[in-house]
Amino acid sequence: MKGRVLWFVAGTTAGVYGSVKARRLAYRLTPAGVTDQIAAWQLGAQAFAEELRTGMAHREAEIAAQLGLPALSPAADDRRSLGAAPPAAPHAPLPLSPYDE
């Protein structure tokens, strides 16, 4: 008797689990589900890009401190992204590249 009850509970659990998974898969394949997946992917990509920018700025500040260079301000980052020349360090004897003047 205990064996039959055990197998009944195991079969019911497997059936419920399979039904839930099938329902979720069916929703993911609908237009609304695909839209939700794309929105979630975009949100994740934006969060990753923001974390990457934050980490890059932190690492650039660490490197600048190690080299004794002045840290870039956020306004300097905006100028650099717009194509303006970065400000020259007053104590740098030689430019690091032909583009750093």
mmCIF file of C-alpha atoms in Angstrom:
data_model
loop_
_atom_site.group_PDB
_atom_site.id
_atom_site.type_symbol
_atom_site.label_atom_id
_atom_site.label_comp_id
_atom_site.label_asym_id
_atom_site.label_seq_id
_atom_site.Cartn_x
_atom_site.Cartn_y
_atom_site.Cartn_z
ATOM 1 C CA MET A 1 0.000 0.000 0.000
ATOM 2 C CA LYS A 2 2.800 2.415 0.876
ATOM 3 C CA GLY A 3 4.460 1.751 -2.476
ATOM 4 C CA ARG A 4 1.331 2.652 -4.412
ATOM 5 C CA VAL A 5 0.902 5.899 -2.482
ATOM 6 C CA LEU A 6 4.561 6.764 -3.045
ATOM 7 C CA TRP A 7 4.281 6.198 -6.800
ATOM 8 C CA PHE A 8 0.997 8.130 -6.934
ATOM 9 C CA VAL A 9 2.615 11.140 -5.200
ATOM 10 C CA ALA A 10 5.701 10.894 -7.418
ATOM 11 C CA GLY A 11 3.567 10.758 -10.579
ATOM 12 C CA THR A 12 1.397 13.668 -9.464
ATOM 13 C CA THR A 13 4.466 15.754 -8.646
ATOM 14 C CA ALA A 14 6.025 14.993 -12.031
ATOM 15 C CA GLY A 15 2.761 15.852 -13.782
ATOM 16 C CA VAL A 16 2.401 19.199 -12.014
ATOM 17 C CA TYR A 17 6.050 20.033 -12.653
ATOM 18 C CA GLY A 18 5.716 19.158 -16.345
ATOM 19 C CA SER A 19 2.519 21.197 -16.671
ATOM 20 C CA VAL A 20 4.113 24.276 -15.147
ATOM 21 C CA LYS A 21 7.167 23.985 -17.394
ATOM 22 C CA ALA A 22 4.989 23.467 -20.494
ATOM 23 C CA ARG A 23 2.841 26.492 -19.618
ATOM 24 C CA ARG A 24 5.942 28.673 -19.176
ATOM 25 C CA LEU A 25 7.380 27.478 -22.474
ATOM 26 C CA ALA A 26 4.086 28.139 -24.238
ATOM 27 C CA TYR A 27 4.035 31.689 -22.862
ATOM 28 C CA ARG A 28 7.631 32.313 -23.933
ATOM 29 C CA LEU A 29 6.700 31.430 -27.499
ATOM 30 C CA THR A 30 3.793 33.917 -27.674
ATOM 31 C CA PRO A 31 4.376 37.463 -29.008
ATOM 32 C CA ALA A 32 3.967 38.900 -25.498
ATOM 33 C CA GLY A 33 6.473 36.397 -24.128
ATOM 34 C CA VAL A 34 9.012 37.190 -26.832
ATOM 35 C CA THR A 35 8.553 40.909 -26.125
ATOM 36 C CA ASP A 36 9.148 40.294 -22.417
ATOM 37 C CA GLN A 37 12.300 38.310 -23.171
ATOM 38 C CA ILE A 38 13.665 41.056 -25.419
ATOM 39 C CA ALA A 39 12.905 43.719 -22.803
ATOM 40 C CA ALA A 40 14.640 41.652 -20.126
ATOM 41 C CA TRP A 41 17.671 41.164 -22.377
ATOM 42 C CA GLN A 42 17.874 44.907 -23.073
ATOM 43 C CA LEU A 43 17.619 45.714 -19.374
ATOM 44 C CA GLY A 44 20.386 43.246 -18.623
ATOM 45 C CA ALA A 45 22.577 44.687 -21.373
ATOM 46 C CA GLN A 46 22.060 48.223 -20.044
ATOM 47 C CA ALA A 47 22.935 47.131 -16.506
ATOM 48 C CA PHE A 48 26.043 45.356 -17.789
ATOM 49 C CA ALA A 49 27.133 48.402 -19.789
ATOM 50 C CA GLU A 50 26.662 50.678 -16.777
ATOM 51 C CA GLU A 51 28.688 48.319 -14.571
ATOM 52 C CA LEU A 52 31.375 48.185 -17.247
ATOM 53 C CA ARG A 53 31.554 51.994 -17.485
ATOM 54 C CA THR A 54 31.735 52.313 -13.709
ATOM 55 C CA GLY A 55 34.486 49.720 -13.500
ATOM 56 C CA MET A 56 36.453 51.353 -16.317
ATOM 57 C CA ALA A 57 36.249 54.765 -14.662
ATOM 58 C CA HIS A 58 37.360 53.285 -11.342
ATOM 59 C CA ARG A 59 40.283 51.455 -12.961
ATOM 60 C CA GLU A 60 41.307 54.550 -14.959
ATOM 61 C CA ALA A 61 41.363 56.538 -11.712
ATOM 62 C CA GLU A 62 43.539 53.859 -10.085
ATOM 63 C CA ILE A 63 45.963 53.866 -13.015
ATOM 64 C CA ALA A 64 46.079 57.660 -13.054
ATOM 65 C CA ALA A 65 46.879 57.656 -9.338
ATOM 66 C CA GLN A 66 49.622 55.057 -9.817
ATOM 67 C CA LEU A 67 51.183 57.067 -12.646
ATOM 68 C CA GLY A 68 50.797 60.371 -10.842
ATOM 69 C CA LEU A 69 48.510 61.810 -13.488
ATOM 70 C CA PRO A 70 45.559 64.036 -12.673
ATOM 71 C CA ALA A 71 42.251 62.192 -12.586
ATOM 72 C CA LEU A 72 39.803 62.980 -15.350
ATOM 73 C CA SER A 73 36.629 64.772 -14.360
ATOM 74 C CA PRO A 74 33.258 63.678 -15.805
ATOM 75 C CA ALA A 75 33.288 66.803 -18.012
ATOM 76 C CA ALA A 76 36.651 65.733 -19.429
ATOM 77 C CA ASP A 77 35.179 62.331 -20.266
ATOM 78 C CA ASP A 78 32.366 64.067 -22.181
ATOM 79 C CA ARG A 79 34.853 66.169 -24.155
ATOM 80 C CA ARG A 80 36.922 63.102 -24.929
ATOM 81 C CA SER A 81 33.892 61.199 -26.223
ATOM 82 C CA LEU A 82 32.975 64.162 -28.460
ATOM 83 C CA GLY A 83 36.376 64.062 -30.138
ATOM 84 C CA ALA A 84 38.024 66.959 -28.316
ATOM 85 C CA ALA A 85 41.653 66.590 -27.367
ATOM 86 C CA PRO A 86 42.202 65.550 -23.749
ATOM 87 C CA PRO A 87 43.758 68.152 -21.462
ATOM 88 C CA ALA A 88 47.544 67.942 -21.358
ATOM 89 C CA ALA A 89 49.144 67.082 -18.054
ATOM 90 C CA PRO A 90 51.396 69.989 -17.024
ATOM 91 C CA HIS A 91 54.077 67.695 -15.579
ATOM 92 C CA ALA A 92 54.205 65.162 -18.437
ATOM 93 C CA PRO A 93 57.533 65.588 -20.284
ATOM 94 C CA LEU A 94 56.531 63.729 -23.470
ATOM 95 C CA PRO A 95 53.174 62.735 -24.939
ATOM 96 C CA LEU A 96 52.374 59.023 -24.703
ATOM 97 C CA SER A 97 51.206 58.893 -28.303
ATOM 98 C CA PRO A 98 51.024 61.272 -31.279
ATOM 99 C CA TYR A 99 47.362 61.923 -30.395
ATOM 100 C CA ASP A 100 48.063 63.034 -26.790
ATOM 101 C CA GLU A 101 49.321 66.555 -27.042
#
